[in-house]
Structures are given as structure tokens and as C-alpha cells.
Coordinates of C-alpha atoms (C1' of nucleotides) in Angstrom, one line a residue:
Chain A
M1 CA -6.7 -35.1 8.2
D2 CA -7.7 -33.3 11.4
Y3 CA -4.5 -31.5 12.0
A4 CA -5.9 -29.2 14.7
A5 CA -6.1 -32.1 17.1
A6 CA -2.4 -32.9 17.0
N7 CA -0.3 -32.0 20.0
V8 CA 3.0 -30.1 20.0
S9 CA 5.1 -33.2 19.8
E10 CA 3.6 -33.8 16.4
R11 CA 4.7 -30.4 15.0
R12 CA 7.4 -32.0 13.0
F13 CA 5.0 -34.3 11.2
L14 CA 2.5 -31.6 10.3
P15 CA 2.8 -29.5 7.2
P16 CA 2.9 -25.8 7.8
R17 CA -0.4 -23.9 7.6
V18 CA -0.5 -21.0 5.2
A19 CA -2.4 -17.9 6.0
V20 CA -2.7 -14.4 4.7
S21 CA -2.9 -11.3 6.8
T22 CA -3.5 -7.7 5.7
V23 CA -2.5 -4.3 7.0
A24 CA -5.2 -2.0 5.6
F25 CA -4.4 1.7 6.1
A26 CA -6.9 4.5 6.0
L27 CA -6.6 8.2 6.8
R28 CA -8.9 9.6 9.5
P29 CA -9.1 12.5 11.8
P30 CA -8.0 11.6 15.3
A31 CA -10.6 10.5 17.8
E32 CA -13.0 13.2 19.0
G33 CA -11.9 15.1 22.0
A34 CA -8.3 14.3 21.5
N35 CA -6.1 17.3 20.7
P36 CA -8.8 20.0 20.7
H37 CA -6.2 22.7 20.2
P38 CA -3.7 21.5 17.6
S39 CA -0.4 23.2 17.9
E40 CA 1.7 24.6 15.2
S41 CA 4.0 21.5 15.3
E42 CA 1.0 19.2 14.7
P43 CA -1.0 21.2 12.2
H44 CA -2.9 18.3 10.6
N45 CA -5.8 16.5 12.1
I46 CA -5.2 13.4 10.0
T47 CA -3.5 10.2 11.0
L48 CA -3.2 6.6 9.8
W49 CA -5.7 4.1 11.0
L50 CA -6.0 0.4 10.5
P51 CA -8.6 -2.3 11.4
L52 CA -7.8 -5.1 13.8
V53 CA -9.7 -8.2 14.7
R54 CA -10.0 -9.8 18.1
R55 CA -9.1 -13.4 18.1
T56 CA -11.7 -15.9 19.2
R57 CA -9.5 -19.0 19.4
D58 CA -6.2 -20.1 20.5
P59 CA -3.4 -19.3 20.2
F60 CA -3.6 -15.6 21.3
R61 CA -7.3 -15.9 22.1
G62 CA -8.7 -12.5 23.0
Q63 CA -5.8 -10.5 21.6
W64 CA -6.0 -8.2 18.6
A65 CA -4.6 -9.4 15.3
L66 CA -4.5 -8.3 11.7
P67 CA -7.5 -9.4 9.6
G68 CA -6.7 -12.5 7.7
G69 CA -7.2 -16.2 7.5
P70 CA -6.1 -19.4 5.9
L71 CA -5.6 -19.8 2.2
T72 CA -8.4 -21.7 0.6
W73 CA -7.7 -24.3 -2.1
N74 CA -8.8 -22.3 -5.2
E75 CA -7.9 -18.8 -4.2
S76 CA -4.9 -16.7 -5.0
L77 CA -3.0 -15.1 -2.2
S78 CA -4.3 -11.6 -3.0
D79 CA -7.8 -12.9 -3.3
T80 CA -7.5 -14.4 0.2
S81 CA -6.3 -11.1 1.4
R82 CA -9.3 -9.3 -0.2
R83 CA -11.8 -11.8 1.0
T84 CA -10.7 -12.0 4.6
L85 CA -10.4 -8.2 4.8
A86 CA -13.9 -7.7 3.4
D87 CA -15.5 -10.5 5.5
T88 CA -14.2 -9.1 8.7
T89 CA -14.1 -5.4 8.2
G90 CA -16.2 -4.7 5.1
A91 CA -13.3 -2.8 3.4
S92 CA -12.5 -3.4 -0.3
P93 CA -9.3 -1.7 -1.2
R94 CA -8.3 -0.8 -4.8
Y95 CA -4.7 -0.8 -3.8
L96 CA -3.3 -4.1 -2.5
E97 CA 0.3 -5.2 -2.5
Q98 CA 2.2 -8.2 -1.1
L99 CA 4.4 -7.1 1.8
Y100 CA 6.5 -10.1 3.0
A101 CA 6.3 -13.8 3.9
F102 CA 6.8 -14.5 7.6
G103 CA 7.7 -18.0 8.4
E104 CA 9.9 -18.3 11.5
P105 CA 9.4 -21.8 12.9
E106 CA 8.2 -20.7 16.3
R107 CA 6.1 -17.7 15.4
S108 CA 2.7 -19.4 15.8
A109 CA 3.1 -20.8 19.4
S110 CA 0.7 -23.6 18.5
D111 CA 0.9 -27.2 17.5
Q112 CA 1.3 -26.4 13.9
R113 CA 3.7 -24.2 12.1
L114 CA 2.3 -21.1 10.5
V115 CA 3.6 -19.3 7.4
T116 CA 1.9 -16.0 7.0
I117 CA 2.0 -14.0 3.8
A118 CA 1.3 -10.4 4.6
Y119 CA -0.3 -7.9 2.3
W120 CA -0.8 -4.2 2.8
A121 CA -3.6 -2.0 1.4
L122 CA -4.7 1.6 1.1
L123 CA -8.3 2.5 1.6
T124 CA -10.1 5.6 0.4
N125 CA -13.0 6.7 2.7
D126 CA -15.6 5.2 0.5
E127 CA -13.8 1.9 0.3
I128 CA -14.3 1.5 4.1
A129 CA -17.6 -0.1 4.9
G130 CA -20.3 1.8 6.7
D131 CA -19.9 2.2 10.4
T132 CA -22.5 -0.5 11.2
G133 CA -20.9 -3.1 13.3
V134 CA -17.4 -1.6 13.2
Q135 CA -16.2 0.8 15.8
T136 CA -13.4 3.3 16.0
V137 CA -11.2 3.7 19.0
S138 CA -8.3 5.9 19.7
E139 CA -6.4 4.0 22.3
P140 CA -6.0 0.3 23.2
A141 CA -7.6 0.6 26.6
A142 CA -10.8 2.1 25.2
A143 CA -10.9 -0.7 22.6
Q144 CA -10.4 -3.4 25.2
R145 CA -13.1 -1.9 27.3
S146 CA -15.7 -1.3 24.6
S147 CA -15.0 -4.2 22.3
G148 CA -17.8 -6.7 22.1
Q149 CA -20.9 -4.8 23.0
L150 CA -22.0 -2.2 20.5
G151 CA -24.7 0.4 20.9
N152 CA -27.2 -1.5 19.0
G153 CA -26.6 -4.7 21.0
Q154 CA -24.6 -6.5 18.3
L155 CA -21.3 -8.2 19.0
S156 CA -18.3 -7.0 17.1
N157 CA -14.7 -8.2 17.2
V158 CA -13.4 -5.6 14.8
A159 CA -12.1 -2.1 15.7
W160 CA -10.1 0.6 14.1
F161 CA -6.9 1.8 15.8
S162 CA -4.6 4.7 15.2
A163 CA -1.3 3.3 13.8
D164 CA 0.5 5.3 16.5
S165 CA -1.2 3.6 19.4
L166 CA -1.8 -0.1 18.8
P167 CA -2.6 -2.6 21.5
D168 CA -0.5 -5.7 22.0
L169 CA -0.9 -7.8 18.9
A170 CA -1.0 -11.5 18.4
F171 CA 1.8 -13.5 16.7
D172 CA 4.4 -11.1 15.3
H173 CA 1.8 -8.9 13.9
A174 CA 3.4 -5.8 15.5
D175 CA 6.4 -6.4 13.3
I176 CA 4.2 -6.8 10.3
V177 CA 2.5 -3.5 11.0
N178 CA 5.8 -1.7 11.5
Y179 CA 7.2 -3.0 8.3
A180 CA 4.0 -2.0 6.4
L181 CA 4.3 1.5 7.9
W182 CA 7.9 1.7 6.9
R183 CA 7.0 0.5 3.4
L184 CA 4.1 2.9 3.0
R185 CA 6.3 5.8 4.0
N186 CA 9.2 4.7 1.8
K187 CA 7.0 4.2 -1.2
T188 CA 5.2 7.5 -0.6
E189 CA 8.6 9.3 -1.1
Y190 CA 9.3 7.9 -4.6
S191 CA 6.0 6.8 -6.1
T192 CA 2.4 7.7 -6.3
V193 CA 1.0 5.2 -3.8
A194 CA -0.3 7.9 -1.6
Y195 CA -2.7 9.0 -4.3
R196 CA -4.7 5.8 -3.5
F197 CA -5.9 7.3 -0.3
L198 CA -8.0 9.7 -2.3
G199 CA -11.1 9.2 -4.4
E200 CA -11.8 9.9 -8.0
S201 CA -11.0 13.7 -7.9
F202 CA -9.2 15.8 -5.4
T203 CA -7.4 19.1 -5.0
L204 CA -3.7 19.5 -4.7
A205 CA -4.2 20.7 -1.2
Q206 CA -5.9 17.4 -0.3
L207 CA -3.1 15.5 -1.9
R208 CA -0.6 17.5 0.0
V209 CA -2.4 16.8 3.3
V210 CA -2.2 13.1 2.5
Y211 CA 1.6 13.3 2.0
E212 CA 2.0 15.3 5.1
A213 CA 0.0 12.8 7.2
V214 CA 1.8 9.8 5.9
L215 CA 5.3 11.3 6.0
G216 CA 4.7 13.3 9.2
K217 CA 6.2 16.5 7.9
Q218 CA 4.9 19.6 6.1
S219 CA 5.6 20.5 2.5
D220 CA 5.8 23.8 0.9
P221 CA 2.5 24.2 -1.1
A222 CA 4.1 25.9 -4.0
N223 CA 6.8 23.3 -4.5
F224 CA 4.5 20.4 -3.8
R225 CA 2.2 21.6 -6.5
R226 CA 5.0 21.8 -9.0
Q227 CA 6.4 18.4 -8.2
A228 CA 3.0 16.8 -8.3
L229 CA 2.2 18.3 -11.6
A230 CA 5.6 17.4 -13.0
S231 CA 5.1 13.8 -12.1
G232 CA 2.7 13.4 -15.0
H233 CA 0.2 11.4 -13.0
L234 CA -2.4 14.2 -12.6
R235 CA -5.1 15.0 -15.0
E236 CA -7.3 18.1 -14.7
T237 CA -10.9 17.3 -14.5
G238 CA -12.0 20.7 -15.5
R239 CA -14.0 21.0 -12.3
V240 CA -13.2 23.0 -9.2
E241 CA -14.1 22.5 -5.6
T242 CA -17.2 24.2 -4.2
G243 CA -18.3 25.4 -0.8
V244 CA -15.1 27.1 0.3
G245 CA -14.9 30.6 1.4
Y246 CA -12.0 31.5 -0.8
R247 CA -10.7 30.8 -4.3
P248 CA -11.8 27.3 -5.2
A249 CA -9.0 24.9 -6.2
K250 CA -9.0 22.8 -9.4
L251 CA -10.0 19.2 -9.1
Y252 CA -7.5 16.6 -10.4
S253 CA -7.8 12.9 -11.0
F254 CA -5.1 10.3 -10.9
S255 CA -4.0 9.1 -14.4
D256 CA -2.4 5.7 -14.0
V257 CA -0.5 5.7 -17.2
D258 CA 1.3 2.4 -16.7
H259 CA -1.2 0.1 -15.0
A260 CA 1.3 -2.5 -14.4
A261 CA 1.2 -4.4 -11.1
S262 CA 2.3 -2.2 -8.3
D263 CA 5.9 -2.7 -7.1
T264 CA 8.1 -2.8 -4.1
R265 CA 11.2 -1.3 -2.9
R266 CA 13.2 -1.1 0.3
S267 CA 16.4 0.8 1.2
S268 CA 19.4 0.4 3.4
Chain B
M1 CA -0.2 -38.6 5.6
D2 CA 1.0 -39.7 2.2
Y3 CA -0.1 -36.6 0.3
A4 CA 1.9 -37.4 -2.8
A5 CA -0.4 -40.3 -3.6
A6 CA -3.5 -38.2 -3.8
N7 CA -5.0 -37.5 -7.2
V8 CA -6.0 -34.2 -8.7
S9 CA -9.6 -34.4 -7.5
E10 CA -8.3 -34.3 -4.0
R11 CA -6.5 -31.0 -4.4
R12 CA -9.2 -29.2 -2.5
F13 CA -8.7 -31.4 0.5
L14 CA -4.9 -31.1 0.6
P15 CA -3.1 -28.3 2.4
P16 CA -0.7 -26.4 0.2
R17 CA 2.9 -27.4 0.1
V18 CA 5.4 -24.7 1.0
A19 CA 8.7 -24.5 -0.8
V20 CA 11.6 -22.1 -1.0
S21 CA 13.4 -21.4 -4.3
T22 CA 16.5 -19.2 -4.8
V23 CA 17.8 -17.1 -7.6
A24 CA 21.6 -16.9 -6.9
F25 CA 23.4 -14.5 -9.1
A26 CA 27.1 -14.5 -9.8
L27 CA 29.3 -12.5 -12.2
R28 CA 31.3 -14.4 -14.8
P29 CA 33.1 -13.8 -18.0
P30 CA 31.0 -15.2 -20.9
A31 CA 31.6 -18.7 -22.2
E32 CA 34.9 -19.3 -23.9
G33 CA 34.8 -18.9 -27.6
A34 CA 31.9 -16.6 -27.5
N35 CA 32.5 -13.0 -28.6
P36 CA 36.2 -13.3 -29.2
H37 CA 36.4 -9.7 -30.4
P38 CA 34.4 -7.5 -28.1
S39 CA 33.1 -4.5 -29.8
E40 CA 33.0 -1.0 -28.4
S41 CA 29.3 -1.3 -27.7
E42 CA 29.9 -4.4 -25.5
P43 CA 33.1 -3.5 -23.8
H44 CA 32.8 -5.8 -20.8
N45 CA 33.3 -9.5 -20.7
I46 CA 31.3 -9.9 -17.6
T47 CA 27.7 -11.0 -17.3
L48 CA 25.2 -12.4 -14.8
W49 CA 25.0 -16.1 -14.3
L50 CA 22.9 -18.3 -12.1
P51 CA 22.6 -22.0 -11.2
L52 CA 19.7 -24.2 -12.2
V53 CA 18.8 -27.7 -11.3
R54 CA 17.3 -30.3 -13.5
R55 CA 14.1 -31.8 -12.0
T56 CA 14.2 -35.5 -11.5
R57 CA 10.5 -35.9 -10.7
D58 CA 7.1 -34.7 -11.8
P59 CA 5.8 -32.2 -12.4
F60 CA 8.1 -30.7 -15.0
R61 CA 10.4 -33.7 -14.8
G62 CA 13.5 -33.1 -16.9
Q63 CA 13.1 -29.4 -17.0
W64 CA 15.4 -26.9 -15.4
A65 CA 14.3 -25.1 -12.3
L66 CA 15.6 -22.9 -9.6
P67 CA 17.4 -24.6 -6.7
G68 CA 15.1 -25.0 -3.8
G69 CA 13.0 -27.5 -1.9
P70 CA 10.3 -27.9 0.7
L71 CA 10.4 -26.1 4.0
T72 CA 11.4 -28.5 6.8
W73 CA 9.7 -28.4 10.2
N74 CA 12.3 -26.6 12.2
E75 CA 13.9 -24.4 9.6
S76 CA 13.4 -20.7 8.9
L77 CA 12.6 -19.7 5.3
S78 CA 16.0 -18.2 4.8
D79 CA 17.7 -21.3 6.3
T80 CA 15.8 -23.4 3.8
S81 CA 17.0 -21.2 1.0
R82 CA 20.6 -21.5 2.2
R83 CA 20.5 -25.2 2.8
T84 CA 18.9 -26.1 -0.5
L85 CA 21.2 -23.8 -2.4
A86 CA 24.3 -25.3 -0.7
D87 CA 23.1 -28.9 -1.1
T88 CA 22.5 -28.6 -4.8
T89 CA 25.0 -26.1 -6.0
G90 CA 27.6 -25.8 -3.2
A91 CA 27.2 -22.0 -3.1
S92 CA 27.0 -20.2 0.2
P93 CA 26.0 -16.6 -0.3
R94 CA 26.6 -13.9 2.3
Y95 CA 23.9 -11.8 0.7
L96 CA 20.4 -13.3 0.8
E97 CA 17.0 -11.5 0.7
Q98 CA 13.5 -12.6 0.3
L99 CA 12.0 -11.8 -3.1
Y100 CA 8.3 -12.6 -3.2
A101 CA 5.8 -15.3 -2.4
F102 CA 4.3 -17.0 -5.4
G103 CA 1.0 -18.8 -4.7
E104 CA -1.4 -18.8 -7.7
P105 CA -3.6 -21.9 -7.3
E106 CA -2.6 -23.5 -10.6
R107 CA 1.1 -22.7 -10.7
S108 CA 2.2 -26.2 -9.7
A109 CA 0.3 -28.4 -12.2
S110 CA 0.3 -31.2 -9.7
D111 CA -2.2 -32.8 -7.4
Q112 CA -1.2 -30.5 -4.6
R113 CA -1.1 -26.7 -4.5
L114 CA 2.4 -25.2 -4.1
V115 CA 3.3 -21.9 -2.5
T116 CA 6.8 -20.9 -3.2
I117 CA 8.7 -18.3 -1.3
A118 CA 11.5 -17.0 -3.5
Y119 CA 14.8 -15.7 -2.3
W120 CA 17.6 -14.0 -4.2
A121 CA 21.3 -14.1 -3.4
L122 CA 24.5 -12.6 -4.6
L123 CA 27.6 -14.7 -4.8
T124 CA 31.3 -13.6 -4.8
N125 CA 33.6 -15.9 -6.8
D126 CA 34.8 -17.6 -3.7
E127 CA 31.3 -18.2 -2.4
I128 CA 30.7 -20.4 -5.4
A129 CA 31.7 -24.0 -4.8
G130 CA 34.6 -25.5 -6.7
D131 CA 34.0 -26.6 -10.2
T132 CA 33.8 -30.3 -9.2
G133 CA 30.4 -31.7 -10.2
V134 CA 29.1 -28.4 -11.5
Q135 CA 29.3 -27.3 -15.1
T136 CA 29.0 -24.0 -16.8
V137 CA 27.2 -23.6 -20.0
S138 CA 26.5 -20.6 -22.2
E139 CA 23.4 -21.6 -24.0
P140 CA 20.4 -23.8 -23.2
A141 CA 21.0 -26.2 -26.0
A142 CA 24.5 -26.9 -24.8
A143 CA 23.3 -27.5 -21.3
Q144 CA 20.6 -29.8 -22.5
R145 CA 23.1 -31.7 -24.5
S146 CA 25.8 -32.0 -21.9
S147 CA 23.8 -32.3 -18.8
G148 CA 24.2 -35.5 -17.0
Q149 CA 27.5 -36.9 -18.0
L150 CA 30.4 -35.0 -16.8
G151 CA 34.1 -35.3 -17.8
N152 CA 35.0 -37.4 -14.8
G153 CA 32.0 -39.7 -15.3
Q154 CA 29.8 -38.3 -12.5
L155 CA 26.2 -37.4 -13.0
S156 CA 25.2 -33.8 -12.3
N157 CA 21.8 -32.1 -12.6
V158 CA 23.2 -28.7 -11.8
A159 CA 24.4 -26.2 -14.4
W160 CA 25.1 -22.5 -14.5
F161 CA 23.4 -20.4 -17.2
S162 CA 23.8 -16.9 -18.4
A163 CA 20.9 -14.8 -17.2
D164 CA 20.5 -13.6 -20.7
S165 CA 19.8 -17.0 -22.2
L166 CA 17.9 -19.3 -19.9
P167 CA 16.3 -22.5 -21.0
D168 CA 12.6 -23.1 -20.5
L169 CA 12.0 -23.2 -16.8
A170 CA 9.7 -25.3 -14.7
F171 CA 6.7 -23.8 -12.9
D172 CA 6.7 -20.0 -13.1
H173 CA 10.4 -19.8 -12.4
A174 CA 11.0 -17.7 -15.4
D175 CA 8.9 -15.0 -13.9
I176 CA 10.8 -15.4 -10.6
V177 CA 14.1 -14.9 -12.4
N178 CA 12.9 -11.9 -14.3
Y179 CA 11.6 -10.3 -11.1
A180 CA 14.9 -11.1 -9.3
L181 CA 16.8 -9.5 -12.2
W182 CA 14.6 -6.5 -12.0
R183 CA 15.1 -6.2 -8.3
L184 CA 18.9 -6.6 -8.5
R185 CA 19.1 -3.8 -11.1
N186 CA 16.7 -1.6 -9.2
K187 CA 18.5 -2.0 -5.9
T188 CA 21.9 -1.6 -7.6
E189 CA 20.8 1.9 -8.5
Y190 CA 20.1 3.2 -5.1
S191 CA 21.9 0.9 -2.6
T192 CA 25.2 -0.8 -2.2
V193 CA 24.0 -4.4 -2.9
A194 CA 26.3 -4.7 -5.9
Y195 CA 29.3 -4.5 -3.5
R196 CA 28.3 -8.1 -2.5
F197 CA 29.6 -9.4 -5.8
L198 CA 33.1 -8.6 -4.7
G199 CA 35.4 -10.1 -2.1
E200 CA 37.1 -8.6 0.9
S201 CA 39.0 -5.9 -1.0
F202 CA 38.7 -4.5 -4.5
T203 CA 39.6 -1.5 -6.6
L204 CA 37.2 1.1 -7.7
A205 CA 37.6 0.0 -11.2
Q206 CA 36.5 -3.5 -10.2
L207 CA 33.5 -2.1 -8.5
R208 CA 32.7 0.0 -11.5
V209 CA 32.9 -3.1 -13.7
V210 CA 30.3 -4.8 -11.4
Y211 CA 27.9 -1.9 -11.8
E212 CA 28.4 -1.7 -15.5
A213 CA 27.7 -5.5 -15.8
V214 CA 24.6 -5.4 -13.7
L215 CA 23.1 -2.2 -15.1
G216 CA 24.3 -2.8 -18.7
K217 CA 25.7 0.6 -19.2
Q218 CA 29.0 2.3 -18.8
S219 CA 29.9 4.8 -16.2
D220 CA 32.3 7.7 -16.2
P221 CA 35.3 6.5 -14.1
A222 CA 35.8 9.9 -12.5
N223 CA 32.2 10.4 -11.5
F224 CA 31.8 6.9 -10.4
R225 CA 34.8 7.2 -8.1
R226 CA 33.4 10.3 -6.5
Q227 CA 30.0 8.9 -6.0
A228 CA 31.3 5.6 -4.6
L229 CA 33.6 7.4 -2.1
A230 CA 30.8 9.9 -1.2
S231 CA 28.5 7.0 -0.2
G232 CA 30.5 6.5 2.9
H233 CA 30.6 2.7 2.5
L234 CA 34.2 2.4 1.4
R235 CA 37.2 2.1 3.6
E236 CA 40.7 2.3 2.4
T237 CA 42.7 -0.8 3.2
G238 CA 46.1 0.9 2.8
R239 CA 47.0 -1.7 0.2
V240 CA 47.2 -1.3 -3.6
E241 CA 46.7 -3.8 -6.4
T242 CA 49.8 -5.5 -7.8
G243 CA 50.8 -7.1 -11.1
V244 CA 49.4 -4.4 -13.4
G245 CA 51.5 -2.6 -16.0
Y246 CA 50.4 0.8 -15.0
R247 CA 49.7 2.9 -11.9
P248 CA 48.3 0.5 -9.3
A249 CA 44.9 1.4 -7.8
K250 CA 44.1 1.6 -4.1
L251 CA 42.3 -1.4 -2.6
Y252 CA 39.1 -0.6 -0.7
S253 CA 36.8 -2.7 1.5
F254 CA 33.1 -2.4 2.1
S255 CA 32.2 -1.0 5.5
D256 CA 28.7 -2.0 6.3
V257 CA 27.9 0.6 8.9
D258 CA 24.3 -0.3 9.5
H259 CA 24.3 -4.1 9.5
A260 CA 20.5 -4.2 9.7
A261 CA 18.6 -6.8 7.6
S262 CA 18.7 -6.0 4.0
D263 CA 15.7 -4.3 2.6
T264 CA 13.6 -4.1 -0.5
R265 CA 12.1 -1.6 -2.9
R266 CA 10.3 -1.5 -6.2
S267 CA 9.2 1.3 -8.4
S268 CA 6.3 2.1 -10.6
Chain C
dG1 C1' 59.9 8.6 -22.2
dC2 C1' 55.7 6.2 -23.4
dA3 C1' 51.4 3.8 -22.6
dA4 C1' 47.7 3.1 -19.7
dA5 C1' 44.9 3.6 -16.2
dA6 C1' 44.5 6.2 -11.5
dG7 C1' 43.0 10.1 -9.8
dT8 C1' 41.6 15.5 -9.7
dG9 C1' 39.5 19.9 -11.2
dT10 C1' 36.0 22.4 -13.4
dT11 C1' 32.0 23.6 -16.0
dC12 C1' 27.3 22.9 -17.2
dC13 C1' 22.9 21.4 -16.3
dT14 C1' 18.8 20.0 -13.8
dG15 C1' 16.0 19.5 -10.0
dT16 C1' 15.0 21.0 -5.1
dT17 C1' 14.2 24.5 -1.5
dA18 C1' 12.9 28.8 0.4
dC19 C1' 10.2 32.5 0.1
dA20 C1' 8.2 36.7 -2.1
dC21 C1' 4.4 37.8 -4.6
dC22 C1' 0.0 38.0 -7.3
dC23 C1' -4.8 35.9 -8.2
dA24 C1' -9.6 34.6 -7.5
dT25 C1' -13.4 33.9 -4.7
dG26 C1' -17.1 34.3 -0.7
dG27 C1' -18.6 37.1 2.5
Chain D
dC1 C1' -12.4 45.5 0.3
dC2 C1' -10.7 42.0 3.2
dA3 C1' -9.3 37.5 4.5
dT4 C1' -7.9 33.1 2.8
dG5 C1' -5.9 29.8 0.5
dG6 C1' -4.9 29.0 -4.8
dG7 C1' -1.4 29.6 -7.8
dT8 C1' 3.2 31.8 -10.1
dG9 C1' 8.0 33.7 -10.2
dT10 C1' 12.6 33.5 -8.9
dA11 C1' 17.1 33.2 -6.7
dA12 C1' 20.2 30.2 -4.1
dC13 C1' 21.8 25.7 -3.6
dA14 C1' 23.1 20.7 -4.3
dG15 C1' 24.1 16.8 -6.9
dG16 C1' 25.1 14.6 -11.3
dA17 C1' 27.1 14.4 -16.1
dA18 C1' 30.7 15.6 -19.3
dC19 C1' 35.2 16.1 -20.1
dA20 C1' 39.9 18.3 -19.8
dC21 C1' 43.8 17.5 -17.2
dT22 C1' 47.5 15.8 -14.0
dT23 C1' 49.8 11.7 -11.6
dT24 C1' 51.9 7.3 -11.0
dT25 C1' 53.4 3.1 -12.2
dG26 C1' 55.7 -0.9 -15.5
dC27 C1' 58.2 -1.5 -19.3

DNA sequence: GCAAAAGTGTTCCTGTTACACCCATGG
DNA sequence: CCATGGGTGTAACAGGAACACTTTTGC
């Protein structure tokens, strides 16, 4: 049962491998030094980031790829997504949703066909593992250069990238990321997914910043407030923010009335 | 490589099988004899139907299941969906979209794990194969009774069922059908999928009947007309319907401006 | 002309957008 | 009291729902 040793001519006799890959989004300020004087057209210092893993074996050895791995015999698809994401990046998302199954015959470029079931996840800042062993880079070249040797001498094949400037990805993972981005933005417009970027309590301004970062456009604070409150998914905590030099805002929490499994849509 | 012979204790050493199943919807008048005097609350004689296949092997031998089959080595996922649907039911849908990948470890109840990638399809009346060899039944009991022996003496393991009254299905196929129904109705509300139930040209009244059948509620003809025309997806053919005893309606055709791959959404 | 459905006009209502304005707090 | 963002009010606008009404055909 050593399928890996088979050559290409045996592809037709091998069963497809099944793997799970995950696009895990987090919100972060852009890399230090970049954009020191934000213009009016780009008012927010927050962008989408995601972790990638450098492949250590063929095919696509050395290229960046989505975190993931093969399905194991007793694990559900979503469990495989969670496990492989946690093992490689340390992240443990509360929000996880199946994205799509990719199964074109030639997508693996190896001796065995590969069917990948992609998931996407949203991470709050405290669902991201501590910085030990994981680095953050702003552009592919920097990642290529610095990957491997960390400051403390450890090796790491994981790095976070801005979703705007990804390196060349293995397999069709660039398509997967683009689709996940599309789905995140689409769902942000009609559902409350974006709330999952925030922690237990947050102000309406923080929530609005999330929406503006994901959708890439500004919202009127007054109207945003009304629509958010009208959605019925916000509960006042009774607390207010502290440490600001102006009127402190109320802190809200997300009340997930219907805790049914999260859902999907697409349009056009 | 004879995986089928392995026993249950070897599950953990076997790679998962990958299969594709398809929920293929069509619109049909309800079975003859049923509801001879439609009431006001149920004004339309049109309901959703879908083909099922009786399993001839374990697991779930003898139970009804969605048409489908294993992925073959050089076929895309959607090609497998089309091929297995055509082979068993004769139907060739123009509209086909991936639904979801189902992969719980225990969903197959056999010696080998089964990952099923489900598709859903919409069929116009002329995309459904001729009636030869395929029967239509209105309730599970009738199907169970009549399945097998057809009028002309042929055997058939395929039958069409009303989506409202399905028999017990193999695997988790009942979940798959319910999810496909949910997706069809959801997408009907914000996209033009429902147009795919109709042929080359159709009247606005016919289109409205499709919407009413899928969504299960009536629409105001005047408002429906305006919204349909405002969508920009209708093109006048210049022809009108014939054979009616009143003012004939204009015939329209569906103009698919952006012929990009169809998309998905879900809500809440 | 009559019945029936096609097709048009109009009003009401609701939710969104734009923007003026007041409120509460730290310094 | 001033600056700053939190929070409220409101008028204009757009799209949908309800329904009255006119038009066109076969008989």
C-alpha cells in the first residue's frame, strides 16, 4: 500500500488522495514602515492577513501553500482543517466553514490525483498563536529571504502574508485564496461573519473598522450604528471602553441567537 | 489493490473513497389522480421532483439513493456528476453546481470511508430523458411497490420522486437533498437560477409559475413582471405564445450576460 | 361584447443614504 | 472650554408591495 512510490503511469490505478486546506484570515495593521503617512483614500491601517506554509516535499517543494494535510481515517473534514491549522500555525479559529472541493484531475502535478476540500476561517487576535516560531512579512520577497532562520535560531516554515500581496502559491491555492476572499466579502455584506474577527466585547467603531477593512470602503458611522443595532445580533454589555481621550463608547457583545451551522452563499 | 475485500478493522489502513452524487431537480405536475380539485391555497399544480436510484449493493442495498458514483481517474468532479447522472437517469442538465463535500468518518457504514462531493442540477423538461425505462411515482410506497418491473418488462432501478415525499434514503442523502432544496430556494430569491427550469423561450407567466413553485408562495403578476424585466436578464424574442384563448403573452429568452461559473451563497 | 389574462399606473410603505447636529469625556 | 469621537435626528431617495385600471386576444 505504498502509493507514494508509484510513478505517473500508474496514476490511473491509484485512488485519489484526499486533503484539506484552510484559508485562515486575520486582521492586522500593515507591516511596520509601510505607509507611514496614510492618505485620506486609505484611512485605515488594517488589512487582511493569512498564514502560509512552505512545502518541504514534492510537488511544489519550497513554494508557499495553504496550511493543510491529508484526511486521517477517524477525523471529520473540519477536524482535519482545525488540526492541520493548529499544528502548523498554532491558530484555533472559532469560525470555520467549508469553502469548496477542488478536484481537477491534473491539479496536483504528481503521481497521484489530489482532491482538496478547502475551508476558510476567521481568527480573532487571541486565536492566533503567540509570535514564537511564526513570523510576519509584508511582501513575498521578504518572506522568501527571511524564511527559515528566525532570530532565536529556530527553523520555521510558516509565515503570515498580507492577502493583497501573496507569493506564488503551490497547486491552485491562489484560486482557493481568491475564492475565499470573495466569499468573505460577499458574506460580510449580508451576514454577521465579520463579527468573528472581534473578541468577546467591542465597540461599534471597532466593528465598523472591521467592515471597512474587509469591504475596502468606508461607512457612515451614524448609519452603520443603526444598521448594526437593528440586526439584533448585538447585546450591550453594560461596560464602556476605557483609556480614550474622549467620550468612551459602549461595549457590545455578539449574541448568536440561532447557533445553527454557518452557511454559504454566492452570487451571479 | 482489492480494497472492497477488506474488513472493517482495516478501515484505518484504507484511503477514503471519493464519490460524487447529484441532486437533479425538475418541475412537474403532481401525480395523476392526486389533488383533483386544487384549492385556493394550493393554486399551482407544479412541484419539484428529483430522480433516485435503487442501490444494488451493500451498504444500504435496496434503498433509494442519489444518482452518483466514484470519481474516475481522468474525470473532473463535475464531469463525474454529469456522467453518472446521464448514465442512470438519462438527464443532461445545463445548470450544474457543486453543493458541498460530505465526509464524516462514519457516514458510509462500510469497511471503507466515503467522501462524497454533492452537486445539484436544474433540468428543463427536454433535458430529462424520454420516459423509456424511467418511471414517475408520487409517493414512496408506490415506488417501492412498482420499482423493478416496468410495463414493457424491463427492469429499472430509477424513479422520480416528489421532493416533498421522499422515501428513506441511503447514507446521509436525505441531508444532502434538504440542503440542495434550501440552496435552490435561497438562490432563487437573489439570482436567476430559476430561469434554468425553462427552455429557450417562455412567457413571464411561465417564469412566475416556476418561482411560485420553487418558493411555495404566490407573486403579484404585475410586480413580478417589473422585477423580472428590471433584472436585465430577459430579452424579447419578438414572438408571442399561441393557442391560448386570451391575449397572447410575449415570449422572452434568458440572456446570460456574464457567463461566469455559477456561484453559491448561504445565509444565517 | 364577454371572459381571461396581459400589461400599465399609482400609492403606500420601508429601509438606505447623506449630513446636520447634540452629547460626554479627558485633558 | 476645547477637541474628539460617540450618539441622535431628519430629509431625500430608491425599491418593493398592494391594487386599481386599461389592453388585447379568442370565442
